[in-house]
Short mmCIF file of C-alpha atoms and ligand atoms in Angstrom, two decimals:
data_model
loop_
_atom_site.label_atom_id
_atom_site.label_comp_id
_atom_site.label_asym_id
_atom_site.label_seq_id
_atom_site.Cartn_x
_atom_site.Cartn_y
_atom_site.Cartn_z
CA UNK A 8 -27.65 -18.10 15.78
CA UNK A 9 -26.31 -14.62 14.89
CA UNK A 10 -22.52 -14.77 14.62
CA UNK A 11 -20.38 -12.40 16.65
CA UNK A 12 -18.36 -9.97 14.58
CA UNK A 13 -15.81 -7.29 15.42
CA UNK A 14 -15.22 -4.51 12.88
CA UNK A 15 -12.12 -2.59 13.89
CA UNK A 16 -13.10 0.82 12.39
CA UNK A 17 -16.04 2.51 10.69
CA UNK A 18 -15.70 1.40 7.07
CA UNK A 19 -17.65 2.97 4.18
CA UNK A 20 -21.41 2.32 3.99
CA UNK A 21 -21.60 -0.35 1.27
CA UNK A 22 -19.73 -2.84 3.47
CA UNK A 23 -21.58 -1.99 6.68
CA UNK A 24 -24.92 -2.17 4.83
CA UNK A 25 -24.14 -5.67 3.52
CA UNK A 26 -23.18 -6.91 6.99
CA UNK A 27 -26.33 -5.36 8.50
CA UNK A 28 -28.45 -7.00 5.83
CA UNK A 29 -27.05 -10.44 6.66
CA UNK A 30 -26.54 -10.15 10.41
CA UNK A 31 -28.81 -7.56 12.04
CA UNK A 32 -28.77 -5.88 14.48
CA UNK A 33 -25.63 -3.83 15.22
CA UNK A 34 -25.94 -4.01 18.97
CA UNK A 35 -22.50 -4.44 20.48
CA UNK A 36 -22.00 -7.51 22.65
CA UNK A 37 -24.47 -9.66 20.67
CA UNK A 38 -23.99 -9.62 16.90
CA UNK A 39 -21.88 -6.90 15.36
CA UNK A 40 -19.48 -4.82 17.46
CA UNK A 41 -18.20 -1.76 15.59
CA UNK A 42 -15.15 0.21 16.78
CA UNK A 43 -16.25 3.82 16.29
CA UNK A 44 -13.18 5.80 17.43
CA UNK A 45 -11.08 7.61 14.83
CA UNK A 46 -7.89 5.94 16.03
CA UNK A 47 -7.46 2.18 15.69
CA UNK A 48 -7.92 -0.01 18.77
CA UNK A 49 -4.73 -0.52 20.76
CA UNK A 50 -3.39 -4.06 20.95
CA UNK A 51 -5.13 -4.60 24.31
CA UNK A 52 -8.40 -3.15 22.99
CA UNK A 53 -8.22 -5.29 19.86
CA UNK A 54 -7.72 -8.45 21.93
CA UNK A 55 -10.47 -7.51 24.37
CA UNK A 56 -13.09 -6.52 21.81
CA UNK A 57 -12.47 -9.39 19.40
CA UNK A 58 -12.34 -12.15 22.04
CA UNK A 59 -14.98 -14.76 21.23
CA UNK A 60 -15.95 -13.46 17.78
CA UNK A 61 -16.70 -15.65 14.77
CA UNK A 62 -15.55 -13.04 12.26
CA UNK A 63 -13.04 -10.19 12.31
CA UNK A 64 -13.10 -7.34 9.79
CA UNK A 65 -9.79 -5.51 10.19
CA UNK A 66 -7.68 -2.85 8.53
CA UNK A 67 -3.97 -2.66 7.69
CA UNK A 68 -3.49 -0.78 10.98
CA UNK A 69 -4.34 -3.90 13.00
CA UNK A 70 -1.65 -6.48 13.72
CA UNK A 71 -3.34 -9.85 13.41
CA UNK A 72 -0.96 -12.57 14.63
CA UNK A 73 -1.26 -16.04 16.12
CA UNK A 74 -1.49 -14.61 19.63
CA UNK A 75 -4.54 -12.56 18.65
CA UNK A 76 -6.12 -15.51 16.82
CA UNK A 77 -5.71 -17.68 19.94
CA UNK A 78 -7.10 -14.92 22.16
CA UNK A 79 -10.14 -14.68 19.88
CA UNK A 80 -10.67 -18.43 20.17
CA UNK A 81 -11.15 -21.58 18.08
CA UNK A 82 -14.62 -20.50 16.87
CA UNK A 83 -12.99 -17.80 14.63
CA UNK A 84 -14.19 -18.59 11.09
CA UNK A 85 -12.84 -15.71 9.01
CA UNK A 86 -10.44 -12.78 9.01
CA UNK A 87 -11.30 -10.17 6.40
CA UNK A 88 -9.02 -7.21 5.78
CA UNK A 89 -10.08 -4.06 3.93
CA UNK A 90 -6.78 -3.98 2.04
CA UNK A 91 -5.00 -5.89 -0.68
CA UNK A 92 -1.74 -6.04 1.30
CA UNK A 93 -1.82 -8.64 4.07
CA UNK A 94 1.60 -8.06 5.64
CA UNK A 95 -0.15 -7.08 8.90
CA UNK A 96 -1.63 -10.58 9.15
CA UNK A 97 0.35 -13.70 10.02
CA UNK A 98 -0.88 -15.78 7.08
CA UNK A 99 0.89 -19.04 8.06
CA UNK A 100 -0.64 -18.72 11.55
CA UNK A 101 -4.13 -18.29 10.05
CA UNK A 102 -3.61 -21.17 7.63
CA UNK A 103 -2.33 -23.44 10.41
CA UNK A 104 -5.56 -22.72 12.30
CA UNK A 105 -7.70 -23.29 9.18
CA UNK A 106 -8.88 -19.67 9.10
CA UNK A 107 -9.44 -18.16 5.63
CA UNK A 108 -8.06 -14.64 5.19
CA UNK A 109 -9.87 -12.31 2.79
CA UNK A 110 -8.36 -9.28 1.08
CA UNK A 111 -9.44 -6.74 -1.56
CA UNK A 112 -7.36 -7.07 -4.73
CA UNK A 113 -8.28 -5.45 -8.03
CA UNK A 114 -10.81 -2.85 -6.88
CA UNK A 115 -8.00 -0.51 -5.76
CA UNK A 116 -5.60 -1.15 -8.64
CA UNK A 117 -6.53 1.91 -10.71
CA UNK A 118 -6.67 4.32 -7.77
CA UNK A 119 -3.25 3.16 -6.55
CA UNK A 120 -1.75 3.37 -10.04
CA UNK A 121 -3.17 6.90 -10.40
CA UNK A 122 -1.61 7.86 -7.08
CA UNK A 123 1.71 6.34 -8.14
CA UNK A 124 1.69 8.41 -11.30
CA UNK A 125 0.71 11.55 -9.40
CA UNK A 126 3.70 10.98 -7.09
CA UNK A 127 6.01 10.28 -10.02
CA UNK A 128 5.03 13.48 -11.81
CA UNK A 129 5.08 15.54 -8.63
CA UNK A 130 8.60 14.37 -7.72
CA UNK A 131 9.87 14.74 -11.29
CA UNK A 132 8.56 18.30 -11.54
CA UNK A 133 9.19 19.30 -7.91
CA UNK A 134 5.57 20.27 -7.24
CA UNK A 135 5.63 20.08 -3.45
CA UNK A 136 8.92 21.99 -3.32
CA UNK A 137 7.50 24.62 -5.68
CA UNK A 138 4.43 25.08 -3.55
CA UNK A 139 6.49 25.45 -0.38
CA UNK A 140 8.66 28.00 -2.23
CA UNK A 141 5.62 30.02 -3.27
CA UNK A 142 3.96 29.93 0.17
CA UNK A 143 7.24 31.06 1.74
CA UNK A 144 7.03 34.21 -0.40
CA UNK A 145 10.17 33.35 -2.39
CA UNK A 146 8.58 33.71 -5.86
CA UNK A 147 9.98 36.99 -7.14
CA UNK A 148 10.27 36.35 -10.89
CA UNK A 149 10.11 33.73 -13.65
CA UNK A 150 13.59 32.34 -13.99
CA UNK A 151 15.17 30.14 -16.68
CA UNK A 152 16.69 27.95 -13.99
CA UNK A 153 14.05 27.90 -11.26
CA UNK A 154 13.23 24.45 -9.82
CA UNK A 155 14.14 22.46 -12.90
CA UNK A 156 12.94 18.88 -12.93
CA UNK A 157 13.02 15.72 -15.03
CA UNK A 158 11.31 14.95 -18.36
CA UNK A 159 9.14 11.89 -18.88
CA UNK A 160 9.00 11.63 -22.69
CA UNK A 161 11.60 9.15 -23.88
CA UNK A 162 12.71 8.29 -20.34
CA UNK A 163 12.70 4.75 -18.90
CA UNK A 164 10.38 3.64 -16.12
CA UNK A 165 11.49 0.55 -14.18
CA UNK A 166 8.71 -1.26 -12.31
CA UNK A 167 9.70 -3.63 -9.51
CA UNK A 168 6.79 -6.05 -9.04
CA UNK A 169 4.75 -6.35 -12.23
CA UNK A 170 1.44 -7.50 -10.77
CA UNK A 171 -1.92 -5.76 -10.89
CA UNK A 172 -0.75 -2.30 -9.79
CA UNK A 173 2.63 -2.48 -11.52
CA UNK A 174 0.91 -3.25 -14.82
CA UNK A 175 -1.66 -0.48 -14.33
CA UNK A 176 1.25 1.94 -13.84
CA UNK A 177 2.78 0.64 -17.11
CA UNK A 178 -0.54 1.30 -18.86
CA UNK A 179 -0.46 4.93 -17.71
CA UNK A 180 3.20 5.24 -18.74
CA UNK A 181 2.26 4.57 -22.37
CA UNK A 182 0.42 7.89 -22.51
CA UNK A 183 3.58 9.69 -21.41
CA UNK A 184 5.81 7.99 -24.02
CA UNK A 185 7.89 6.30 -21.37
CA UNK A 186 9.80 3.11 -22.16
CA UNK A 187 8.82 0.53 -19.54
CA UNK A 188 10.98 -2.27 -18.15
CA UNK A 189 10.11 -4.46 -15.17
CA UNK A 190 11.48 -6.96 -12.72
CA UNK A 191 9.18 -9.74 -11.50
CA UNK A 192 9.55 -13.49 -10.83
CA UNK A 193 7.22 -14.17 -13.76
CA UNK A 194 7.41 -12.82 -17.29
CA UNK A 195 4.19 -10.95 -18.08
CA UNK A 196 3.66 -9.58 -21.58
CA UNK A 197 1.74 -6.35 -21.00
CA UNK A 198 1.92 -2.80 -22.31
CA UNK A 199 5.12 -3.38 -24.35
CA UNK A 200 7.05 -3.67 -21.09
CA UNK A 201 10.29 -5.60 -21.21
CA UNK A 202 11.37 -8.01 -18.42
CA UNK A 203 14.89 -7.41 -17.09
CA UNK A 204 16.98 -8.43 -14.09
CA UNK A 205 17.05 -6.03 -11.17
CA UNK A 206 20.55 -4.69 -11.83
CA UNK A 207 19.64 -3.83 -15.43
CA UNK A 208 16.46 -2.15 -14.25
CA UNK A 209 18.34 0.02 -11.76
CA UNK A 210 21.08 0.87 -14.24
CA UNK A 211 18.70 1.89 -17.06
CA UNK A 212 15.74 3.49 -15.26
CA UNK A 213 15.09 7.21 -14.91
CA UNK A 214 12.11 6.37 -12.68
CA UNK A 215 11.91 3.34 -10.40
CA UNK A 216 8.49 2.42 -9.01
CA UNK A 217 8.04 -0.23 -6.32
CA UNK A 218 4.98 -2.54 -6.41
CA UNK A 219 6.00 -5.73 -4.60
CA UNK A 220 4.22 -7.00 -1.49
CA UNK A 221 6.06 -6.66 1.83
CA UNK A 222 7.34 -10.01 3.07
CA UNK A 223 10.58 -11.47 4.44
CA UNK A 224 12.06 -11.47 0.93
CA UNK A 225 11.21 -7.84 0.10
CA UNK A 226 11.91 -6.27 3.53
CA UNK A 227 14.51 -3.52 2.85
CA UNK A 228 14.79 -4.60 -0.78
CA UNK A 229 15.45 -0.92 -1.43
CA UNK A 230 18.63 -0.52 0.61
CA UNK A 231 21.94 1.34 0.21
CA UNK A 232 23.16 -1.14 -2.40
CA UNK A 233 19.94 -0.83 -4.43
CA UNK A 234 20.05 2.98 -4.31
CA UNK A 235 23.74 3.06 -5.27
CA UNK A 236 22.87 1.24 -8.50
CA UNK A 237 20.33 3.90 -9.55
CA UNK A 238 21.18 6.82 -11.83
CA UNK A 239 22.03 10.11 -10.04
CA UNK A 240 19.18 11.68 -12.04
CA UNK A 241 16.66 8.98 -11.08
CA UNK A 242 13.41 9.33 -9.14
CA UNK A 243 12.22 6.60 -6.75
CA UNK A 244 8.52 6.07 -6.07
CA UNK A 245 7.21 3.76 -3.35
CA UNK A 246 3.45 3.24 -3.17
CA UNK A 247 3.72 -0.34 -1.88
CA UNK A 248 4.82 -0.64 1.78
CA UNK A 249 7.22 1.41 3.90
CA UNK A 250 9.07 -1.67 5.14
CA UNK A 251 10.34 -2.44 1.63
CA UNK A 252 12.55 0.63 1.90
CA UNK A 253 15.47 1.27 4.27
CA UNK A 254 14.59 4.89 5.12
CA UNK A 255 18.00 5.60 6.62
CA UNK A 256 19.67 4.55 3.36
CA UNK A 257 17.17 6.65 1.40
CA UNK A 258 17.92 9.69 3.54
CA UNK A 259 21.65 9.44 2.78
CA UNK A 260 21.05 8.80 -0.94
CA UNK A 261 18.80 11.87 -1.21
CA UNK A 262 20.91 14.11 1.00
CA UNK A 263 24.09 13.33 -0.95
CA UNK A 264 22.20 13.66 -4.29
CA UNK A 265 23.07 10.05 -5.11
CA UNK A 266 19.55 10.03 -6.59
CA UNK A 267 17.49 13.03 -7.68
CA UNK A 268 14.28 12.61 -5.69
CA UNK A 269 11.88 10.23 -3.99
CA UNK A 270 8.12 10.16 -3.55
CA UNK A 271 6.63 7.99 -0.83
CA UNK A 272 3.00 7.07 -0.27
CA UNK A 273 4.01 4.74 2.56
CA UNK A 274 6.54 4.86 5.39
CA UNK A 275 7.82 2.71 8.23
CA UNK A 276 6.46 3.34 10.77
CA UNK A 277 3.12 4.91 9.91
CA UNK A 278 2.48 7.63 10.78
CA UNK A 279 6.00 8.89 10.06
CA UNK A 280 7.38 10.55 13.23
CA UNK A 281 7.63 14.31 12.76
CA UNK A 282 11.33 14.17 13.69
CA UNK A 283 12.12 11.85 10.76
CA UNK A 284 15.17 13.24 8.92
CA UNK A 285 13.36 12.56 5.63
CA UNK A 286 11.16 15.56 6.42
CA UNK A 287 14.19 17.86 6.28
CA UNK A 288 14.77 17.06 2.61
CA UNK A 289 13.34 19.18 -0.21
CA UNK A 290 13.74 16.27 -2.65
CA UNK A 291 11.58 13.85 -0.66
CA UNK A 292 7.81 14.03 -1.15
CA UNK A 293 5.76 12.10 1.41
CA UNK A 294 2.00 11.65 1.67
CA UNK A 295 0.08 9.70 4.34
CA UNK A 296 -0.69 6.33 2.69
CA UNK A 297 -3.35 7.55 0.27
CA UNK A 298 -2.88 5.04 -2.57
CA UNK A 299 -6.46 3.77 -2.58
CA UNK A 300 -7.99 6.93 -1.14
CA UNK A 301 -10.79 7.72 -3.56
CA UNK A 302 -14.44 7.58 -2.54
CA UNK A 303 -15.46 4.97 -5.11
CA UNK A 304 -12.45 2.79 -4.42
CA UNK A 305 -12.92 2.80 -0.66
CA UNK A 306 -16.63 1.94 -1.16
CA UNK A 307 -15.63 -1.04 -3.31
CA UNK A 308 -12.96 -2.16 -0.83
CA UNK A 309 -15.47 -2.00 2.02
CA UNK A 310 -18.02 -4.01 0.01
CA UNK A 311 -15.49 -6.68 -0.95
CA UNK A 312 -14.21 -6.95 2.63
CA UNK A 313 -17.82 -7.39 3.80
CA UNK A 314 -18.49 -10.02 1.11
CA UNK A 315 -15.44 -11.96 2.31
CA UNK A 316 -16.61 -11.68 5.92
CA UNK A 317 -20.18 -12.77 5.17
CA UNK A 318 -19.06 -15.72 3.02
CA UNK A 319 -16.66 -16.91 5.74
CA UNK A 320 -19.34 -16.69 8.41
CA UNK A 321 -21.75 -18.70 6.26
CA UNK A 322 -19.12 -21.39 5.71
CA UNK A 323 -18.80 -20.46 2.03
CA UNK A 324 -15.59 -19.93 0.10
CA UNK A 325 -14.42 -16.29 0.30
CA UNK A 326 -14.74 -14.36 -3.01
CA UNK A 327 -11.09 -13.30 -2.47
CA UNK A 328 -9.18 -15.66 -0.25
CA UNK A 329 -5.45 -15.01 0.24
CA UNK A 330 -4.75 -18.47 1.70
CA UNK A 331 -6.87 -20.87 -0.39
CA UNK A 332 -4.82 -23.75 1.07
CA UNK A 333 -7.33 -23.73 3.94
CA UNK A 334 -9.83 -25.27 1.53
CA UNK A 335 -7.55 -28.28 1.00
P1 NAP B 402 0.16 -8.26 -6.98
O1 NAP B 402 -0.80 -8.25 -8.12
O2 NAP B 402 0.30 -9.51 -6.18
O3 NAP B 402 1.57 -7.78 -7.52
C1 NAP B 402 2.78 -7.95 -6.84
C2 NAP B 402 3.80 -8.43 -7.85
O4 NAP B 402 5.10 -8.41 -7.26
C3 NAP B 402 3.53 -9.88 -8.30
O5 NAP B 402 3.65 -9.98 -9.70
C4 NAP B 402 4.65 -10.63 -7.60
O6 NAP B 402 5.04 -11.80 -8.28
C5 NAP B 402 5.75 -9.61 -7.63
N1 NAP B 402 6.84 -9.87 -6.69
C6 NAP B 402 6.81 -10.51 -5.50
N2 NAP B 402 8.04 -10.53 -4.94
C7 NAP B 402 8.87 -9.90 -5.81
C8 NAP B 402 10.25 -9.58 -5.80
N3 NAP B 402 11.03 -9.94 -4.77
N4 NAP B 402 10.77 -8.93 -6.86
C9 NAP B 402 9.99 -8.58 -7.92
N5 NAP B 402 8.67 -8.84 -7.97
C10 NAP B 402 8.12 -9.49 -6.93
O7 NAP B 402 -0.25 -7.13 -5.92
P2 NAP B 402 -0.88 -5.68 -6.22
O8 NAP B 402 -2.35 -5.74 -6.13
O9 NAP B 402 -0.24 -5.13 -7.44
O10 NAP B 402 -0.36 -4.91 -4.91
C11 NAP B 402 1.03 -4.80 -4.64
C12 NAP B 402 1.26 -4.21 -3.27
O11 NAP B 402 0.93 -2.83 -3.29
C13 NAP B 402 0.37 -4.77 -2.16
O12 NAP B 402 0.93 -5.96 -1.60
C14 NAP B 402 0.33 -3.65 -1.14
O13 NAP B 402 1.33 -3.82 -0.18
C15 NAP B 402 0.63 -2.42 -1.97
N6 NAP B 402 -0.51 -1.49 -2.04
C16 NAP B 402 -0.38 -0.24 -1.53
C17 NAP B 402 -1.43 0.64 -1.62
C18 NAP B 402 -1.32 2.03 -1.08
O14 NAP B 402 -2.31 2.57 -0.60
N7 NAP B 402 -0.16 2.64 -1.14
C19 NAP B 402 -2.64 0.26 -2.21
C20 NAP B 402 -2.74 -1.02 -2.72
C21 NAP B 402 -1.67 -1.90 -2.63
P3 NAP B 402 4.36 -13.22 -7.82
O15 NAP B 402 2.89 -13.05 -7.96
O16 NAP B 402 4.97 -14.20 -8.74
O17 NAP B 402 4.77 -13.40 -6.38
C1 GLV B 403 -3.34 -0.52 0.95
O1 GLV B 403 -2.25 -0.19 1.23
C2 GLV B 403 -3.73 -1.86 0.69
O2 GLV B 403 -2.90 -2.77 0.82
O3 GLV B 403 -4.91 -2.07 0.37
#
């Protein structure tokens, strides 16, 4: 019998093609139900449309908790997210119900590390501020002191969370002659990076880049105390999750020039409300969660999410399962 599937947004073709190949046709109530609106389903719509499905393919914009899993029903065989981060999914709730959760690690590592480096350079060299300055018609002459930024060569980059993306950022840092130090629960010899405790990292770093997952331990890891330990000349980059950062504390640290600048790929909430005080600051660069936003990367994420979904529906082990405990 064709399984029932809900896909909570139009994902790139490679993933949809794989699902079609395994479970034709795409005809709504029977088989695959695809949410085609640009905006994500509301909570009520998500519950309504996924009720009774065997497989859910979701995005990081969908909150998947125990209540939703129960509303879907006991036949739910797999939850597959087109993301590496799974902080939007209640993993213990899925595990308790024996539901494997798939995610998409690895395929987005390089794109996210590229984006991190783009943010780091842009904040260091005040690119967004410079462009606003130019568009406002303020560029009247070359000046020896106009919009001076920070140098990379010989500076220290501190990476908090030295996993796949953290290490890919360290790889890129080698080309810029940065010294790299990192803080992570496990020592990982890669790219001449040196493990240090968090206080040492904050004291010595000219650039601090955050690459930990969001969980109860890392929620507001970057708070007033963390920021107070950074150098006044330091740049903070967050391309992990908005919830890791206390935005109110960041606002005060940037406003008072306690740190030089920040560049954020992610915020809390998303989208960032237009009345956020962070948007008043020239030294805060913010982009709308674009870490993995390259065509090839999103194709690969879609394919991997579909592979996880298909495997789960066929009763096979997911190629990338975040809670392998479900397999005993
Ligand atoms: P990963 O390979 O699991 O790396 C995370 C690293 O952080 C691991 O080495 C982990 O150590 C470490 N860690 C966990 N808690 C820590 C703590 N309190 N202090 C220091 N280190 C800690 O994951 P990844 O693939 O690099 O992705 C990292 C995160 O980036 C994702 O969870 C996601 O939220 C975010 N992300 C954002 C975008 C974007 O578009 N902006 C794109 C992709 C990913 P253990 O393994 O020992 O726990
Ligand atoms: C993006 O933020 C992801 O977790 O894949």
